[in-house]
PDB file of C-alpha atoms in Angstrom:
ATOM      1  CA  ILE A   1     168.278   2.036-251.724  1.00 71.00           C
ATOM      2  CA  LEU A   2     165.379  -0.415-251.501  1.00 80.00           C
ATOM      3  CA  ASN A   3     163.873  -0.371-248.012  1.00 87.00           C
ATOM      4  CA  VAL A   4     162.672  -3.836-246.987  1.00 92.00           C
ATOM      5  CA  GLU A   5     161.267  -4.038-243.467  1.00 94.00           C
ATOM      6  CA  GLN A   6     160.245  -7.104-241.518  1.00 96.00           C
ATOM      7  CA  SER A   7     158.269  -7.377-238.330  1.00 96.00           C
ATOM      8  CA  PRO A   8     158.382  -8.511-235.681  1.00 96.00           C
ATOM      9  CA  GLN A   9     162.136  -8.795-235.221  1.00 94.00           C
ATOM     10  CA  SER A  10     161.662 -11.926-233.148  1.00 95.00           C
ATOM     11  CA  LEU A  11     158.857 -14.174-232.057  1.00 95.00           C
ATOM     12  CA  HIS A  12     158.573 -16.911-229.473  1.00 96.00           C
ATOM     13  CA  VAL A  13     155.623 -19.320-229.768  1.00 97.00           C
ATOM     14  CA  GLN A  14     154.589 -22.637-228.319  1.00 97.00           C
ATOM     15  CA  GLU A  15     154.347 -25.821-230.329  1.00 97.00           C
ATOM     16  CA  GLY A  16     150.977 -25.981-232.072  1.00 97.00           C
ATOM     17  CA  ASP A  17     150.475 -22.209-232.211  1.00 97.00           C
ATOM     18  CA  SER A  18     149.842 -20.559-235.546  1.00 97.00           C
ATOM     19  CA  THR A  19     151.778 -17.416-236.280  1.00 96.00           C
ATOM     20  CA  ASN A  20     152.437 -14.852-238.963  1.00 96.00           C
ATOM     21  CA  PHE A  21     154.910 -12.139-239.806  1.00 95.00           C
ATOM     22  CA  THR A  22     155.130  -9.249-242.208  1.00 97.00           C
ATOM     23  CA  CYS A  23     157.419  -7.999-244.945  1.00 97.00           C
ATOM     24  CA  SER A  24     156.890  -4.379-246.030  1.00 96.00           C
ATOM     25  CA  PHE A  25     158.321  -2.786-249.141  1.00 94.00           C
ATOM     26  CA  PRO A  26     157.841   0.190-251.476  1.00 92.00           C
ATOM     27  CA  SER A  27     154.846  -0.478-253.726  1.00 88.00           C
ATOM     28  CA  SER A  28     156.368   1.275-256.727  1.00 87.00           C
ATOM     29  CA  ASN A  29     158.564  -0.587-259.247  1.00 81.00           C
ATOM     30  CA  PHE A  30     157.679  -3.999-257.859  1.00 89.00           C
ATOM     31  CA  TYR A  31     159.219  -6.981-259.640  1.00 90.00           C
ATOM     32  CA  ALA A  32     159.018  -9.944-257.279  1.00 93.00           C
ATOM     33  CA  LEU A  33     159.224 -10.932-253.626  1.00 95.00           C
ATOM     34  CA  HIS A  34     161.195 -13.848-252.221  1.00 96.00           C
ATOM     35  CA  TRP A  35     160.790 -15.622-248.866  1.00 97.00           C
ATOM     36  CA  TYR A  36     163.658 -17.644-247.366  1.00 97.00           C
ATOM     37  CA  ARG A  37     164.101 -19.713-244.221  1.00 97.00           C
ATOM     38  CA  TRP A  38     167.493 -19.609-242.522  1.00 94.00           C
ATOM     39  CA  GLU A  39     168.162 -22.198-239.863  1.00 93.00           C
ATOM     40  CA  THR A  40     171.106 -21.832-237.519  1.00 87.00           C
ATOM     41  CA  ALA A  41     174.336 -23.277-238.931  1.00 85.00           C
ATOM     42  CA  LYS A  42     172.733 -23.808-242.328  1.00 89.00           C
ATOM     43  CA  SER A  43     172.339 -21.757-245.503  1.00 90.00           C
ATOM     44  CA  PRO A  44     169.201 -19.813-246.413  1.00 93.00           C
ATOM     45  CA  GLU A  45     166.657 -21.952-248.227  1.00 95.00           C
ATOM     46  CA  ALA A  46     164.026 -20.559-250.579  1.00 95.00           C
ATOM     47  CA  LEU A  47     160.381 -20.934-249.627  1.00 97.00           C
ATOM     48  CA  PHE A  48     158.516 -18.890-252.226  1.00 95.00           C
ATOM     49  CA  VAL A  49     158.960 -16.440-255.075  1.00 94.00           C
ATOM     50  CA  MET A  50     155.879 -14.319-255.639  1.00 95.00           C
ATOM     51  CA  THR A  51     155.323 -11.977-258.538  1.00 92.00           C
ATOM     52  CA  LEU A  52     151.638 -11.088-258.885  1.00 91.00           C
ATOM     53  CA  ASN A  53     149.396  -8.985-256.683  1.00 91.00           C
ATOM     54  CA  GLY A  54     147.095 -11.320-254.814  1.00 91.00           C
ATOM     55  CA  ASP A  55     149.458 -14.274-255.155  1.00 92.00           C
ATOM     56  CA  GLU A  56     149.091 -16.962-252.513  1.00 96.00           C
ATOM     57  CA  LYS A  57     151.671 -19.711-252.137  1.00 96.00           C
ATOM     58  CA  LYS A  58     151.634 -22.748-249.875  1.00 97.00           C
ATOM     59  CA  LYS A  59     154.217 -25.300-248.851  1.00 94.00           C
ATOM     60  CA  GLY A  60     153.020 -27.723-246.203  1.00 96.00           C
ATOM     61  CA  ARG A  61     152.085 -25.719-243.118  1.00 97.00           C
ATOM     62  CA  ILE A  62     153.648 -22.523-244.446  1.00 97.00           C
ATOM     63  CA  SER A  63     151.816 -20.105-246.712  1.00 98.00           C
ATOM     64  CA  ALA A  64     152.329 -16.576-247.971  1.00 98.00           C
ATOM     65  CA  THR A  65     150.238 -13.796-249.451  1.00 97.00           C
ATOM     66  CA  LEU A  66     151.239 -10.754-251.451  1.00 97.00           C
ATOM     67  CA  ASN A  67     149.732  -7.281-251.768  1.00 96.00           C
ATOM     68  CA  THR A  68     151.811  -5.220-254.181  1.00 95.00           C
ATOM     69  CA  LYS A  69     149.451  -2.239-254.180  1.00 94.00           C
ATOM     70  CA  GLU A  70     149.923  -1.594-250.480  1.00 95.00           C
ATOM     71  CA  GLY A  71     153.441  -3.017-250.294  1.00 95.00           C
ATOM     72  CA  TYR A  72     153.312  -5.979-247.935  1.00 96.00           C
ATOM     73  CA  SER A  73     153.501  -9.748-247.782  1.00 97.00           C
ATOM     74  CA  TYR A  74     152.485 -12.028-244.937  1.00 98.00           C
ATOM     75  CA  LEU A  75     154.059 -15.370-244.093  1.00 98.00           C
ATOM     76  CA  TYR A  76     151.869 -17.747-242.090  1.00 98.00           C
ATOM     77  CA  ILE A  77     152.880 -20.875-240.206  1.00 98.00           C
ATOM     78  CA  LYS A  78     150.053 -23.136-239.095  1.00 97.00           C
ATOM     79  CA  GLY A  79     150.571 -25.404-236.084  1.00 97.00           C
ATOM     80  CA  SER A  80     154.204 -24.387-235.423  1.00 97.00           C
ATOM     81  CA  GLN A  81     156.703 -27.161-234.710  1.00 97.00           C
ATOM     82  CA  PRO A  82     160.168 -26.904-233.110  1.00 96.00           C
ATOM     83  CA  GLU A  83     161.733 -27.595-236.520  1.00 95.00           C
ATOM     84  CA  ASP A  84     160.154 -24.354-237.783  1.00 97.00           C
ATOM     85  CA  SER A  85     162.557 -22.433-235.554  1.00 97.00           C
ATOM     86  CA  ALA A  86     164.606 -20.285-237.898  1.00 96.00           C
ATOM     87  CA  THR A  87     165.009 -16.766-239.210  1.00 95.00           C
ATOM     88  CA  TYR A  88     162.562 -15.967-241.993  1.00 97.00           C
ATOM     89  CA  LEU A  89     163.820 -13.492-244.566  1.00 96.00           C
ATOM     90  CA  CYS A  90     162.087 -11.668-247.350  1.00 96.00           C
ATOM     91  CA  ALA A  91     163.946 -10.131-250.275  1.00 94.00           C
ATOM     92  CA  LEU A  92     163.114  -7.986-253.269  1.00 93.00           C
ATOM     93  CA  PRO A  93     165.035  -7.218-256.438  1.00 88.00           C
ATOM     94  CA  GLY A  94     165.556  -3.551-257.124  1.00 78.00           C
ATOM     95  CA  THR A  95     167.492  -1.792-259.816  1.00 71.00           C
ATOM     96  CA  ALA A  96     169.962  -3.944-261.723  1.00 64.00           C
ATOM     97  CA  SER A  97     168.375  -7.030-260.144  1.00 72.00           C
ATOM     98  CA  LYS A  98     170.155  -6.486-256.838  1.00 80.00           C
ATOM     99  CA  LEU A  99     168.260  -8.688-254.388  1.00 87.00           C
ATOM    100  CA  THR A 100     167.924  -6.813-251.103  1.00 89.00           C
ATOM    101  CA  PHE A 101     167.099  -8.771-247.955  1.00 92.00           C
ATOM    102  CA  GLY A 102     165.202  -7.593-244.921  1.00 93.00           C
ATOM    103  CA  THR A 103     166.714  -8.143-241.477  1.00 91.00           C
ATOM    104  CA  GLY A 104     164.418 -11.099-240.874  1.00 94.00           C
ATOM    105  CA  THR A 105     162.037 -12.399-238.231  1.00 96.00           C
ATOM    106  CA  ARG A 106     163.618 -14.841-235.803  1.00 96.00           C
ATOM    107  CA  LEU A 107     161.091 -17.501-234.807  1.00 97.00           C
ATOM    108  CA  GLN A 108     161.586 -19.778-231.848  1.00 97.00           C
ATOM    109  CA  VAL A 109     159.115 -22.603-231.258  1.00 97.00           C
ATOM    110  CA  THR A 110     159.213 -24.359-227.909  1.00 95.00           C
ATOM    111  CA  LEU A 111     157.543 -27.513-226.665  1.00 90.00           C
TER     112      LEU A 111
ATOM    113  CA  GLY B   1     177.463 -30.079-259.273  1.00 53.00           C
ATOM    114  CA  ALA B   2     174.324 -30.730-257.324  1.00 78.00           C
ATOM    115  CA  GLY B   3     174.456 -27.491-255.384  1.00 92.00           C
ATOM    116  CA  VAL B   4     176.402 -24.289-254.882  1.00 96.00           C
ATOM    117  CA  SER B   5     179.850 -25.109-253.619  1.00 96.00           C
ATOM    118  CA  GLN B   6     182.028 -22.704-251.639  1.00 96.00           C
ATOM    119  CA  SER B   7     185.597 -23.077-250.505  1.00 96.00           C
ATOM    120  CA  PRO B   8     187.195 -22.943-248.109  1.00 97.00           C
ATOM    121  CA  SER B   9     184.496 -23.559-245.523  1.00 95.00           C
ATOM    122  CA  ASN B  10     186.652 -21.917-242.868  1.00 96.00           C
ATOM    123  CA  LYS B  11     189.522 -19.493-243.202  1.00 97.00           C
ATOM    124  CA  VAL B  12     191.585 -18.033-240.402  1.00 97.00           C
ATOM    125  CA  THR B  13     194.026 -15.352-241.449  1.00 97.00           C
ATOM    126  CA  GLU B  14     196.185 -12.665-239.950  1.00 97.00           C
ATOM    127  CA  LYS B  15     195.354  -9.019-240.308  1.00 97.00           C
ATOM    128  CA  GLY B  16     196.943  -7.577-243.429  1.00 97.00           C
ATOM    129  CA  LYS B  17     196.989 -10.816-245.424  1.00 97.00           C
ATOM    130  CA  ASP B  18     195.044 -11.321-248.651  1.00 98.00           C
ATOM    131  CA  VAL B  19     192.356 -14.003-248.925  1.00 98.00           C
ATOM    132  CA  GLU B  20     190.527 -15.523-251.834  1.00 98.00           C
ATOM    133  CA  LEU B  21     187.097 -17.110-251.507  1.00 98.00           C
ATOM    134  CA  ARG B  22     185.688 -19.348-254.207  1.00 98.00           C
ATOM    135  CA  CYS B  23     182.150 -20.043-255.353  1.00 97.00           C
ATOM    136  CA  ASP B  24     181.131 -22.746-257.814  1.00 97.00           C
ATOM    137  CA  PRO B  25     177.481 -22.134-258.759  1.00 96.00           C
ATOM    138  CA  ILE B  26     174.926 -24.612-260.016  1.00 95.00           C
ATOM    139  CA  SER B  27     175.590 -25.429-263.652  1.00 93.00           C
ATOM    140  CA  GLY B  28     173.603 -23.182-265.986  1.00 92.00           C
ATOM    141  CA  HIS B  29     172.846 -20.512-263.416  1.00 94.00           C
ATOM    142  CA  THR B  30     173.633 -17.140-264.960  1.00 92.00           C
ATOM    143  CA  ALA B  31     173.002 -15.003-261.889  1.00 92.00           C
ATOM    144  CA  LEU B  32     175.476 -15.134-258.997  1.00 94.00           C
ATOM    145  CA  TYR B  33     175.446 -13.143-255.767  1.00 94.00           C
ATOM    146  CA  TRP B  34     177.879 -12.617-252.928  1.00 96.00           C
ATOM    147  CA  TYR B  35     176.532 -11.681-249.492  1.00 95.00           C
ATOM    148  CA  ARG B  36     178.085 -11.568-246.061  1.00 95.00           C
ATOM    149  CA  GLN B  37     176.742 -11.880-242.573  1.00 91.00           C
ATOM    150  CA  SER B  38     178.689 -10.235-239.795  1.00 89.00           C
ATOM    151  CA  LEU B  39     178.037 -11.242-236.196  1.00 83.00           C
ATOM    152  CA  GLY B  40     174.541 -10.202-235.178  1.00 79.00           C
ATOM    153  CA  GLN B  41     173.780  -8.627-238.538  1.00 82.00           C
ATOM    154  CA  GLY B  42     171.549  -9.520-241.481  1.00 84.00           C
ATOM    155  CA  LEU B  43     172.538 -10.445-244.996  1.00 90.00           C
ATOM    156  CA  GLU B  44     174.634  -7.691-246.539  1.00 91.00           C
ATOM    157  CA  PHE B  45     174.750  -7.518-250.337  1.00 91.00           C
ATOM    158  CA  LEU B  46     178.259  -7.360-251.782  1.00 94.00           C
ATOM    159  CA  ILE B  47     178.092  -7.914-255.530  1.00 93.00           C
ATOM    160  CA  TYR B  48     175.944  -9.440-258.247  1.00 91.00           C
ATOM    161  CA  PHE B  49     177.017 -11.056-261.524  1.00 92.00           C
ATOM    162  CA  GLN B  50     174.918 -11.663-264.590  1.00 90.00           C
ATOM    163  CA  GLY B  51     177.083 -13.954-266.668  1.00 89.00           C
ATOM    164  CA  ASN B  52     180.616 -12.624-266.329  1.00 90.00           C
ATOM    165  CA  SER B  53     179.657  -8.992-265.861  1.00 90.00           C
ATOM    166  CA  ALA B  54     178.834  -7.261-262.607  1.00 88.00           C
ATOM    167  CA  PRO B  55     175.990  -4.749-263.110  1.00 80.00           C
ATOM    168  CA  ASP B  56     176.026  -3.855-259.439  1.00 79.00           C
ATOM    169  CA  LYS B  57     179.191  -3.580-257.354  1.00 82.00           C
ATOM    170  CA  SER B  58     177.702  -1.059-254.978  1.00 82.00           C
ATOM    171  CA  GLY B  59     177.865  -3.350-251.973  1.00 89.00           C
ATOM    172  CA  LEU B  60     181.622  -3.870-251.938  1.00 93.00           C
ATOM    173  CA  PRO B  61     182.660  -2.239-248.635  1.00 92.00           C
ATOM    174  CA  SER B  62     185.975  -0.830-249.833  1.00 93.00           C
ATOM    175  CA  ASP B  63     188.510  -1.007-252.635  1.00 94.00           C
ATOM    176  CA  ARG B  64     190.173  -3.865-250.779  1.00 97.00           C
ATOM    177  CA  PHE B  65     187.322  -6.046-252.002  1.00 97.00           C
ATOM    178  CA  SER B  66     187.124  -7.297-255.573  1.00 96.00           C
ATOM    179  CA  ALA B  67     185.344 -10.117-257.346  1.00 96.00           C
ATOM    180  CA  GLU B  68     185.420 -11.747-260.707  1.00 95.00           C
ATOM    181  CA  ARG B  69     183.558 -14.444-262.539  1.00 95.00           C
ATOM    182  CA  THR B  70     184.965 -16.391-265.430  1.00 90.00           C
ATOM    183  CA  GLY B  71     183.301 -18.534-268.066  1.00 88.00           C
ATOM    184  CA  GLY B  72     179.925 -17.639-266.619  1.00 84.00           C
ATOM    185  CA  SER B  73     180.669 -20.081-263.836  1.00 92.00           C
ATOM    186  CA  VAL B  74     183.173 -19.949-260.968  1.00 96.00           C
ATOM    187  CA  SER B  75     183.497 -16.712-259.037  1.00 97.00           C
ATOM    188  CA  THR B  76     186.218 -15.573-256.675  1.00 97.00           C
ATOM    189  CA  LEU B  77     185.933 -12.876-254.032  1.00 97.00           C
ATOM    190  CA  THR B  78     189.279 -11.415-253.051  1.00 98.00           C
ATOM    191  CA  ILE B  79     189.896  -9.366-249.941  1.00 98.00           C
ATOM    192  CA  GLN B  80     193.253  -7.610-249.814  1.00 98.00           C
ATOM    193  CA  ARG B  81     194.980  -6.493-246.617  1.00 98.00           C
ATOM    194  CA  THR B  82     192.291  -8.040-244.447  1.00 98.00           C
ATOM    195  CA  GLN B  83     191.050  -6.198-241.386  1.00 97.00           C
ATOM    196  CA  GLN B  84     189.346  -7.579-238.292  1.00 96.00           C
ATOM    197  CA  GLU B  85     186.038  -6.034-239.385  1.00 95.00           C
ATOM    198  CA  ASP B  86     186.148  -8.298-242.458  1.00 97.00           C
ATOM    199  CA  SER B  87     185.435 -11.274-240.199  1.00 97.00           C
ATOM    200  CA  ALA B  88     182.077 -12.695-241.270  1.00 96.00           C
ATOM    201  CA  VAL B  89     180.354 -15.544-243.062  1.00 95.00           C
ATOM    202  CA  TYR B  90     180.576 -14.985-246.809  1.00 97.00           C
ATOM    203  CA  LEU B  91     177.712 -16.573-248.713  1.00 96.00           C
ATOM    204  CA  CYS B  92     177.409 -17.177-252.414  1.00 97.00           C
ATOM    205  CA  ALA B  93     174.115 -17.837-254.186  1.00 96.00           C
ATOM    206  CA  SER B  94     173.126 -18.571-257.772  1.00 96.00           C
ATOM    207  CA  SER B  95     169.970 -18.595-259.850  1.00 94.00           C
ATOM    208  CA  PHE B  96     168.701 -18.991-263.423  1.00 91.00           C
ATOM    209  CA  ASP B  97     167.001 -15.616-263.228  1.00 84.00           C
ATOM    210  CA  ALA B  98     167.944 -12.965-260.736  1.00 76.00           C
ATOM    211  CA  ILE B  99     164.392 -11.681-260.318  1.00 83.00           C
ATOM    212  CA  ASN B 100     161.849 -14.438-260.762  1.00 86.00           C
ATOM    213  CA  GLU B 101     163.730 -17.530-259.682  1.00 89.00           C
ATOM    214  CA  LYS B 102     164.767 -18.488-256.179  1.00 93.00           C
ATOM    215  CA  LEU B 103     168.373 -18.286-255.108  1.00 94.00           C
ATOM    216  CA  PHE B 104     170.310 -21.378-254.121  1.00 96.00           C
ATOM    217  CA  PHE B 105     172.878 -20.659-251.426  1.00 96.00           C
ATOM    218  CA  GLY B 106     176.194 -22.304-250.727  1.00 95.00           C
ATOM    219  CA  SER B 107     177.186 -23.294-247.206  1.00 94.00           C
ATOM    220  CA  GLY B 108     179.389 -20.244-246.846  1.00 95.00           C
ATOM    221  CA  THR B 109     182.956 -19.412-245.872  1.00 96.00           C
ATOM    222  CA  GLN B 110     183.559 -18.446-242.258  1.00 96.00           C
ATOM    223  CA  LEU B 111     186.358 -15.877-242.378  1.00 97.00           C
ATOM    224  CA  SER B 112     188.159 -14.985-239.176  1.00 97.00           C
ATOM    225  CA  VAL B 113     190.758 -12.233-239.224  1.00 97.00           C
ATOM    226  CA  LEU B 114     193.005 -12.263-236.175  1.00 95.00           C
TER     227      LEU B 114
END
């Protein structure tokens, strides 16, 4: 069983704050890491797929880094806005390409 | 179609009845996943298809659950003799490549077992 851990479980920030959260995973047999955003009453939406150690991806105010040797990825949000409120999920494929999701970080951004 | 389509969007059924959930993936996507989210829980893996075959069925909770995919396209998830603990949102997702490409999710089926 692939153990994918995310922290913190939840986060409450003010509009304009920058924030970050962590996805931890076993460093052996790494294939790729996915980040998804899941807004309430909607379906999960892909943010990034990262495959190489040292990868950095950016989409607007959101960016992510990957360290496969130590088994973690960080997701950063710069200048948080209320529309960033969502659960952020990371996922990794294990054996037989089964994509295992972490339990997510629930972000709430208030005015 | 333009996206992953799931039907029905909502299903209310009585305990003991069978239900069938449908997923129509994006055209050309060979990988197809079924997940569910129970109240207050994260995304629980159910089954994964590569083409019409299912390399990993380890997530199916019991033998009441089965799934098939035909023509490398539409998939159905069948739950026999539904129980109240089967109540959840069932999500389908598809991708060109199960590892290196992002998943596209459908809007889900909300299943309520009374």
